[in-house]
mmCIF file with all atom_site columns, C-alpha atoms in Angstrom:
data_model
loop_
_atom_site.group_PDB
_atom_site.id
_atom_site.type_symbol
_atom_site.label_atom_id
_atom_site.label_alt_id
_atom_site.label_comp_id
_atom_site.label_asym_id
_atom_site.label_entity_id
_atom_site.label_seq_id
_atom_site.pdbx_PDB_ins_code
_atom_site.Cartn_x
_atom_site.Cartn_y
_atom_site.Cartn_z
_atom_site.occupancy
_atom_site.B_iso_or_equiv
_atom_site.pdbx_formal_charge
_atom_site.auth_seq_id
_atom_site.auth_comp_id
_atom_site.auth_asym_id
_atom_site.auth_atom_id
_atom_site.pdbx_PDB_model_num
ATOM 1   C CA . MET A 1 1   ? 0.005   -0.001  0.009  1.00 68.00 ? 1   MET A CA 1
ATOM 2   C CA . VAL A 1 2   ? 2.867   2.388   0.750  1.00 82.00 ? 2   VAL A CA 1
ATOM 3   C CA . PRO A 1 3   ? 5.804   2.490   -1.639 1.00 88.00 ? 3   PRO A CA 1
ATOM 4   C CA . GLY A 1 4   ? 9.396   2.618   -0.234 1.00 93.00 ? 4   GLY A CA 1
ATOM 5   C CA . PRO A 1 5   ? 10.987  5.842   0.538  1.00 96.00 ? 5   PRO A CA 1
ATOM 6   C CA . VAL A 1 6   ? 12.736  7.874   -2.094 1.00 96.00 ? 6   VAL A CA 1
ATOM 7   C CA . TRP A 1 7   ? 15.525  9.889   -0.693 1.00 96.00 ? 7   TRP A CA 1
ATOM 8   C CA . ALA A 1 8   ? 16.919  13.162  -1.927 1.00 96.00 ? 8   ALA A CA 1
ATOM 9   C CA . SER A 1 9   ? 18.729  16.009  -0.362 1.00 95.00 ? 9   SER A CA 1
ATOM 10  C CA . PRO A 1 10  ? 17.015  17.411  2.540  1.00 95.00 ? 10  PRO A CA 1
ATOM 11  C CA . ASP A 1 11  ? 16.499  20.768  0.754  1.00 93.00 ? 11  ASP A CA 1
ATOM 12  C CA . ALA A 1 12  ? 14.723  18.990  -2.099 1.00 94.00 ? 12  ALA A CA 1
ATOM 13  C CA . LEU A 1 13  ? 12.488  17.060  0.305  1.00 94.00 ? 13  LEU A CA 1
ATOM 14  C CA . ALA A 1 14  ? 11.507  20.128  2.249  1.00 90.00 ? 14  ALA A CA 1
ATOM 15  C CA . ARG A 1 15  ? 9.848   21.680  -0.922 1.00 90.00 ? 15  ARG A CA 1
ATOM 16  C CA . THR A 1 16  ? 6.448   20.943  -2.250 1.00 88.00 ? 16  THR A CA 1
ATOM 17  C CA . GLY A 1 17  ? 6.417   18.818  -5.281 1.00 90.00 ? 17  GLY A CA 1
ATOM 18  C CA . ALA A 1 18  ? 9.383   16.850  -4.135 1.00 93.00 ? 18  ALA A CA 1
ATOM 19  C CA . PHE A 1 19  ? 8.033   13.659  -5.826 1.00 93.00 ? 19  PHE A CA 1
ATOM 20  C CA . PRO A 1 20  ? 6.842   13.029  -9.421 1.00 90.00 ? 20  PRO A CA 1
ATOM 21  C CA . ARG A 1 21  ? 3.062   13.910  -9.986 1.00 90.00 ? 21  ARG A CA 1
ATOM 22  C CA . PRO A 1 22  ? 2.857   15.878  -6.720 1.00 88.00 ? 22  PRO A CA 1
ATOM 23  C CA . GLY A 1 23  ? -0.976  15.784  -6.642 1.00 85.00 ? 23  GLY A CA 1
ATOM 24  C CA . SER A 1 24  ? -1.107  11.998  -6.984 1.00 85.00 ? 24  SER A CA 1
ATOM 25  C CA . THR A 1 25  ? -1.809  9.435   -4.245 1.00 80.00 ? 25  THR A CA 1
ATOM 26  C CA . ALA A 1 26  ? 1.523   7.865   -5.185 1.00 85.00 ? 26  ALA A CA 1
ATOM 27  C CA . ALA A 1 27  ? 3.333   10.956  -4.482 1.00 90.00 ? 27  ALA A CA 1
ATOM 28  C CA . GLY A 1 28  ? 1.673   11.415  -1.136 1.00 87.00 ? 28  GLY A CA 1
ATOM 29  C CA . ARG A 1 29  ? 2.424   7.892   -0.126 1.00 87.00 ? 29  ARG A CA 1
ATOM 30  C CA . THR A 1 30  ? 6.047   8.219   -1.195 1.00 93.00 ? 30  THR A CA 1
ATOM 31  C CA . ALA A 1 31  ? 6.125   11.421  0.732  1.00 93.00 ? 31  ALA A CA 1
ATOM 32  C CA . TYR A 1 32  ? 4.824   9.591   3.653  1.00 92.00 ? 32  TYR A CA 1
ATOM 33  C CA . SER A 1 33  ? 7.255   6.812   3.768  1.00 94.00 ? 33  SER A CA 1
ATOM 34  C CA . THR A 1 34  ? 10.318  9.205   3.025  1.00 96.00 ? 34  THR A CA 1
ATOM 35  C CA . SER A 1 35  ? 9.125   11.240  5.970  1.00 96.00 ? 35  SER A CA 1
ATOM 36  C CA . LYS A 1 36  ? 9.124   8.214   8.217  1.00 96.00 ? 36  LYS A CA 1
ATOM 37  C CA . LEU A 1 37  ? 12.777  7.323   7.051  1.00 97.00 ? 37  LEU A CA 1
ATOM 38  C CA . ALA A 1 38  ? 13.659  11.025  7.782  1.00 97.00 ? 38  ALA A CA 1
ATOM 39  C CA . THR A 1 39  ? 12.160  10.771  11.284 1.00 96.00 ? 39  THR A CA 1
ATOM 40  C CA . ILE A 1 40  ? 14.353  7.805   12.083 1.00 97.00 ? 40  ILE A CA 1
ATOM 41  C CA . HIS A 1 41  ? 17.375  9.665   10.743 1.00 97.00 ? 41  HIS A CA 1
ATOM 42  C CA . LEU A 1 42  ? 16.620  12.562  12.974 1.00 96.00 ? 42  LEU A CA 1
ATOM 43  C CA . VAL A 1 43  ? 16.155  10.269  15.945 1.00 96.00 ? 43  VAL A CA 1
ATOM 44  C CA . HIS A 1 44  ? 19.671  8.764   15.398 1.00 96.00 ? 44  HIS A CA 1
ATOM 45  C CA . ALA A 1 45  ? 21.014  12.464  15.097 1.00 95.00 ? 45  ALA A CA 1
ATOM 46  C CA . TYR A 1 46  ? 19.323  13.518  18.262 1.00 93.00 ? 46  TYR A CA 1
ATOM 47  C CA . ALA A 1 47  ? 20.521  10.502  20.159 1.00 93.00 ? 47  ALA A CA 1
ATOM 48  C CA . ARG A 1 48  ? 24.179  11.660  19.419 1.00 91.00 ? 48  ARG A CA 1
ATOM 49  C CA . ARG A 1 49  ? 23.392  15.167  20.905 1.00 89.00 ? 49  ARG A CA 1
ATOM 50  C CA . PRO A 1 50  ? 20.995  14.419  23.735 1.00 78.00 ? 50  PRO A CA 1
ATOM 51  C CA . PRO A 1 51  ? 20.090  17.273  26.122 1.00 82.00 ? 51  PRO A CA 1
ATOM 52  C CA . ALA A 1 52  ? 20.114  15.950  29.750 1.00 86.00 ? 52  ALA A CA 1
ATOM 53  C CA . GLY A 1 53  ? 17.145  13.838  30.673 1.00 87.00 ? 53  GLY A CA 1
ATOM 54  C CA . ILE A 1 54  ? 15.781  13.781  27.128 1.00 90.00 ? 54  ILE A CA 1
ATOM 55  C CA . ASP A 1 55  ? 15.578  10.634  24.995 1.00 92.00 ? 55  ASP A CA 1
ATOM 56  C CA . ALA A 1 56  ? 14.795  10.417  21.341 1.00 95.00 ? 56  ALA A CA 1
ATOM 57  C CA . VAL A 1 57  ? 12.945  7.305   20.184 1.00 97.00 ? 57  VAL A CA 1
ATOM 58  C CA . ALA A 1 58  ? 11.235  6.288   17.018 1.00 97.00 ? 58  ALA A CA 1
ATOM 59  C CA . HIS A 1 59  ? 7.989   4.369   17.335 1.00 97.00 ? 59  HIS A CA 1
ATOM 60  C CA . ASN A 1 60  ? 6.220   2.475   14.587 1.00 96.00 ? 60  ASN A CA 1
ATOM 61  C CA . PRO A 1 61  ? 2.688   1.269   15.595 1.00 94.00 ? 61  PRO A CA 1
ATOM 62  C CA . ALA A 1 62  ? 2.571   -0.767  12.228 1.00 91.00 ? 62  ALA A CA 1
ATOM 63  C CA . PHE A 1 63  ? -0.503  -0.341  10.004 1.00 87.00 ? 63  PHE A CA 1
ATOM 64  C CA . VAL A 1 64  ? -3.390  1.110   12.020 1.00 89.00 ? 64  VAL A CA 1
ATOM 65  C CA . PRO A 1 65  ? -6.571  0.931   10.136 1.00 85.00 ? 65  PRO A CA 1
ATOM 66  C CA . GLY A 1 66  ? -9.051  3.624   10.868 1.00 81.00 ? 66  GLY A CA 1
ATOM 67  C CA . THR A 1 67  ? -6.702  6.539   11.245 1.00 83.00 ? 67  THR A CA 1
ATOM 68  C CA . GLY A 1 68  ? -7.660  8.268   7.923  1.00 80.00 ? 68  GLY A CA 1
ATOM 69  C CA . LEU A 1 69  ? -4.438  7.632   6.118  1.00 75.00 ? 69  LEU A CA 1
ATOM 70  C CA . ALA A 1 70  ? -6.148  6.804   2.920  1.00 78.00 ? 70  ALA A CA 1
ATOM 71  C CA . ARG A 1 71  ? -8.835  9.514   3.092  1.00 80.00 ? 71  ARG A CA 1
ATOM 72  C CA . ASN A 1 72  ? -7.697  11.099  -0.186 1.00 77.00 ? 72  ASN A CA 1
ATOM 73  C CA . ALA A 1 73  ? -7.159  7.838   -2.011 1.00 78.00 ? 73  ALA A CA 1
ATOM 74  C CA . ASP A 1 74  ? -9.439  6.653   -4.831 1.00 83.00 ? 74  ASP A CA 1
ATOM 75  C CA . PRO A 1 75  ? -12.846 5.351   -3.966 1.00 88.00 ? 75  PRO A CA 1
ATOM 76  C CA . VAL A 1 76  ? -11.870 1.574   -4.229 1.00 89.00 ? 76  VAL A CA 1
ATOM 77  C CA . SER A 1 77  ? -8.870  2.092   -2.010 1.00 83.00 ? 77  SER A CA 1
ATOM 78  C CA . ARG A 1 78  ? -10.993 3.982   0.483  1.00 84.00 ? 78  ARG A CA 1
ATOM 79  C CA . LEU A 1 79  ? -13.582 1.276   0.451  1.00 86.00 ? 79  LEU A CA 1
ATOM 80  C CA . VAL A 1 80  ? -10.870 -1.574  1.013  1.00 86.00 ? 80  VAL A CA 1
ATOM 81  C CA . VAL A 1 81  ? -9.268  0.599   3.892  1.00 81.00 ? 81  VAL A CA 1
ATOM 82  C CA . ARG A 1 82  ? -12.556 1.293   5.624  1.00 84.00 ? 82  ARG A CA 1
ATOM 83  C CA . ARG A 1 83  ? -14.439 -2.031  5.211  1.00 83.00 ? 83  ARG A CA 1
ATOM 84  C CA . ILE A 1 84  ? -11.791 -4.817  4.709  1.00 83.00 ? 84  ILE A CA 1
ATOM 85  C CA . LEU A 1 85  ? -8.568  -3.911  6.278  1.00 82.00 ? 85  LEU A CA 1
ATOM 86  C CA . PRO A 1 86  ? -9.748  -3.395  9.862  1.00 83.00 ? 86  PRO A CA 1
ATOM 87  C CA . ALA A 1 87  ? -10.076 -7.182  9.896  1.00 83.00 ? 87  ALA A CA 1
ATOM 88  C CA . THR A 1 88  ? -6.272  -7.356  9.593  1.00 83.00 ? 88  THR A CA 1
ATOM 89  C CA . THR A 1 89  ? -5.943  -6.034  13.196 1.00 84.00 ? 89  THR A CA 1
ATOM 90  C CA . LEU A 1 90  ? -6.816  -9.777  14.119 1.00 83.00 ? 90  LEU A CA 1
ATOM 91  C CA . THR A 1 91  ? -3.601  -10.755 12.486 1.00 83.00 ? 91  THR A CA 1
ATOM 92  C CA . PRO A 1 92  ? 0.076   -9.739  12.951 1.00 84.00 ? 92  PRO A CA 1
ATOM 93  C CA . PHE A 1 93  ? -0.066  -7.474  10.006 1.00 84.00 ? 93  PHE A CA 1
ATOM 94  C CA . ALA A 1 94  ? -1.877  -4.605  11.641 1.00 87.00 ? 94  ALA A CA 1
ATOM 95  C CA . THR A 1 95  ? -2.565  -2.984  14.915 1.00 92.00 ? 95  THR A CA 1
ATOM 96  C CA . SER A 1 96  ? -5.845  -1.611  16.300 1.00 92.00 ? 96  SER A CA 1
ATOM 97  C CA . ARG A 1 97  ? -5.978  2.088   17.351 1.00 92.00 ? 97  ARG A CA 1
ATOM 98  C CA . GLY A 1 98  ? -6.383  1.182   20.950 1.00 94.00 ? 98  GLY A CA 1
ATOM 99  C CA . ALA A 1 99  ? -3.364  -1.206  20.925 1.00 95.00 ? 99  ALA A CA 1
ATOM 100 C CA . ALA A 1 100 ? -1.274  1.526   19.044 1.00 96.00 ? 100 ALA A CA 1
ATOM 101 C CA . GLY A 1 101 ? -2.082  4.027   21.676 1.00 97.00 ? 101 GLY A CA 1
ATOM 102 C CA . ARG A 1 102 ? -1.170  1.644   24.467 1.00 97.00 ? 102 ARG A CA 1
ATOM 103 C CA . TYR A 1 103 ? 2.024   0.776   22.776 1.00 97.00 ? 103 TYR A CA 1
ATOM 104 C CA . LEU A 1 104 ? 2.967   4.381   22.418 1.00 97.00 ? 104 LEU A CA 1
ATOM 105 C CA . ALA A 1 105 ? 1.996   5.194   25.953 1.00 97.00 ? 105 ALA A CA 1
ATOM 106 C CA . ASP A 1 106 ? 4.257   2.324   27.206 1.00 97.00 ? 106 ASP A CA 1
ATOM 107 C CA . VAL A 1 107 ? 7.195   3.778   25.360 1.00 97.00 ? 107 VAL A CA 1
ATOM 108 C CA . VAL A 1 108 ? 6.542   7.272   26.733 1.00 95.00 ? 108 VAL A CA 1
ATOM 109 C CA . LEU A 1 109 ? 6.012   6.092   30.276 1.00 96.00 ? 109 LEU A CA 1
ATOM 110 C CA . GLY A 1 110 ? 9.085   3.787   30.200 1.00 94.00 ? 110 GLY A CA 1
ATOM 111 C CA . THR A 1 111 ? 7.147   0.517   30.534 1.00 96.00 ? 111 THR A CA 1
ATOM 112 C CA . THR A 1 112 ? 8.680   -0.460  27.200 1.00 97.00 ? 112 THR A CA 1
ATOM 113 C CA . LYS A 1 113 ? 12.405  0.010   27.837 1.00 96.00 ? 113 LYS A CA 1
ATOM 114 C CA . ALA A 1 114 ? 13.920  1.859   24.822 1.00 96.00 ? 114 ALA A CA 1
ATOM 115 C CA . PRO A 1 115 ? 17.280  3.710   25.186 1.00 94.00 ? 115 PRO A CA 1
ATOM 116 C CA . THR A 1 116 ? 17.742  7.007   23.316 1.00 95.00 ? 116 THR A CA 1
ATOM 117 C CA . GLY A 1 117 ? 18.144  6.377   19.557 1.00 95.00 ? 117 GLY A CA 1
ATOM 118 C CA . SER A 1 118 ? 15.866  3.260   19.629 1.00 96.00 ? 118 SER A CA 1
ATOM 119 C CA . TYR A 1 119 ? 13.417  2.209   17.068 1.00 98.00 ? 119 TYR A CA 1
ATOM 120 C CA . VAL A 1 120 ? 10.320  0.505   18.763 1.00 98.00 ? 120 VAL A CA 1
ATOM 121 C CA . ASP A 1 121 ? 8.253   -1.599  16.519 1.00 97.00 ? 121 ASP A CA 1
ATOM 122 C CA . ARG A 1 122 ? 4.931   -1.826  18.205 1.00 95.00 ? 122 ARG A CA 1
ATOM 123 C CA . ASN A 1 123 ? 5.951   -2.854  21.740 1.00 96.00 ? 123 ASN A CA 1
ATOM 124 C CA . ARG A 1 124 ? 9.547   -3.994  21.353 1.00 96.00 ? 124 ARG A CA 1
ATOM 125 C CA . VAL A 1 125 ? 12.929  -2.393  20.487 1.00 98.00 ? 125 VAL A CA 1
ATOM 126 C CA . ALA A 1 126 ? 14.064  -3.649  17.010 1.00 97.00 ? 126 ALA A CA 1
ATOM 127 C CA . ARG A 1 127 ? 16.393  -2.746  14.335 1.00 96.00 ? 127 ARG A CA 1
ATOM 128 C CA . SER A 1 128 ? 15.019  -0.250  11.763 1.00 96.00 ? 128 SER A CA 1
ATOM 129 C CA . SER A 1 129 ? 15.690  -0.689  8.066  1.00 95.00 ? 129 SER A CA 1
ATOM 130 C CA . GLY A 1 130 ? 19.244  -0.787  6.876  1.00 95.00 ? 130 GLY A CA 1
ATOM 131 C CA . GLU A 1 131 ? 18.583  2.302   4.924  1.00 96.00 ? 131 GLU A CA 1
ATOM 132 C CA . SER A 1 132 ? 17.910  4.242   8.072  1.00 96.00 ? 132 SER A CA 1
ATOM 133 C CA . TYR A 1 133 ? 21.425  3.809   9.388  1.00 96.00 ? 133 TYR A CA 1
ATOM 134 C CA . ASP A 1 134 ? 23.286  6.367   7.225  1.00 96.00 ? 134 ASP A CA 1
ATOM 135 C CA . PRO A 1 135 ? 25.372  8.784   9.249  1.00 95.00 ? 135 PRO A CA 1
ATOM 136 C CA . GLN A 1 136 ? 25.912  11.108  6.262  1.00 96.00 ? 136 GLN A CA 1
ATOM 137 C CA . ARG A 1 137 ? 22.134  11.390  5.681  1.00 96.00 ? 137 ARG A CA 1
ATOM 138 C CA . GLU A 1 138 ? 21.575  11.898  9.290  1.00 96.00 ? 138 GLU A CA 1
ATOM 139 C CA . ALA A 1 139 ? 24.245  14.838  9.454  1.00 96.00 ? 139 ALA A CA 1
ATOM 140 C CA . GLU A 1 140 ? 22.803  16.425  6.232  1.00 96.00 ? 140 GLU A CA 1
ATOM 141 C CA . LEU A 1 141 ? 19.271  16.291  7.633  1.00 95.00 ? 141 LEU A CA 1
ATOM 142 C CA . TRP A 1 142 ? 20.386  17.615  11.002 1.00 95.00 ? 142 TRP A CA 1
ATOM 143 C CA . ASP A 1 143 ? 22.039  20.482  9.367  1.00 95.00 ? 143 ASP A CA 1
ATOM 144 C CA . ALA A 1 144 ? 19.173  21.227  7.090  1.00 95.00 ? 144 ALA A CA 1
ATOM 145 C CA . ALA A 1 145 ? 16.626  21.094  9.938  1.00 92.00 ? 145 ALA A CA 1
ATOM 146 C CA . GLU A 1 146 ? 18.776  23.561  12.073 1.00 92.00 ? 146 GLU A CA 1
ATOM 147 C CA . ARG A 1 147 ? 18.999  25.815  9.093  1.00 92.00 ? 147 ARG A CA 1
ATOM 148 C CA . LEU A 1 148 ? 15.220  25.635  8.128  1.00 88.00 ? 148 LEU A CA 1
ATOM 149 C CA . VAL A 1 149 ? 14.086  26.347  11.561 1.00 90.00 ? 149 VAL A CA 1
ATOM 150 C CA . ALA A 1 150 ? 16.727  29.024  12.538 1.00 91.00 ? 150 ALA A CA 1
ATOM 151 C CA . ALA A 1 151 ? 14.491  31.765  11.104 1.00 82.00 ? 151 ALA A CA 1
ATOM 152 C CA . TYR A 1 152 ? 11.658  30.768  13.521 1.00 87.00 ? 152 TYR A CA 1
ATOM 153 C CA . ALA A 1 153 ? 13.935  30.450  16.609 1.00 80.00 ? 153 ALA A CA 1
ATOM 154 C CA . VAL A 1 154 ? 13.023  32.718  19.363 1.00 73.00 ? 154 VAL A CA 1
#
């Protein structure tokens, strides 16, 4: 349902129209997966610069039907997401909204032990994709984030 990320320079990714056919569902889904990869890169970058008492952890609830992720998809996809895919929460392939909330709360409250820089898949620390461990991308993304938010710093 969601294509893999398509990495580009952080400056390119920060602009609208970063992916082909920007108004398409495919572009939106690619932007979604790419933003998830960027988030993991930033978690790794933050973990190397932690302020005292602050941890940075990436959390993946897995596929959670009923969150509106496909609200702008074509009618057939919306029908499938609304009427058929909720049943997948009875399998290991998806998570109910309630379970996803509990898993996230457990990470935030420390019930699920996750050291800074961790990737938590549902309710356990796991290794994220190989692509997410790229120190050069992490540094480029960190530098771009600092530059892009500098104008808004108080």
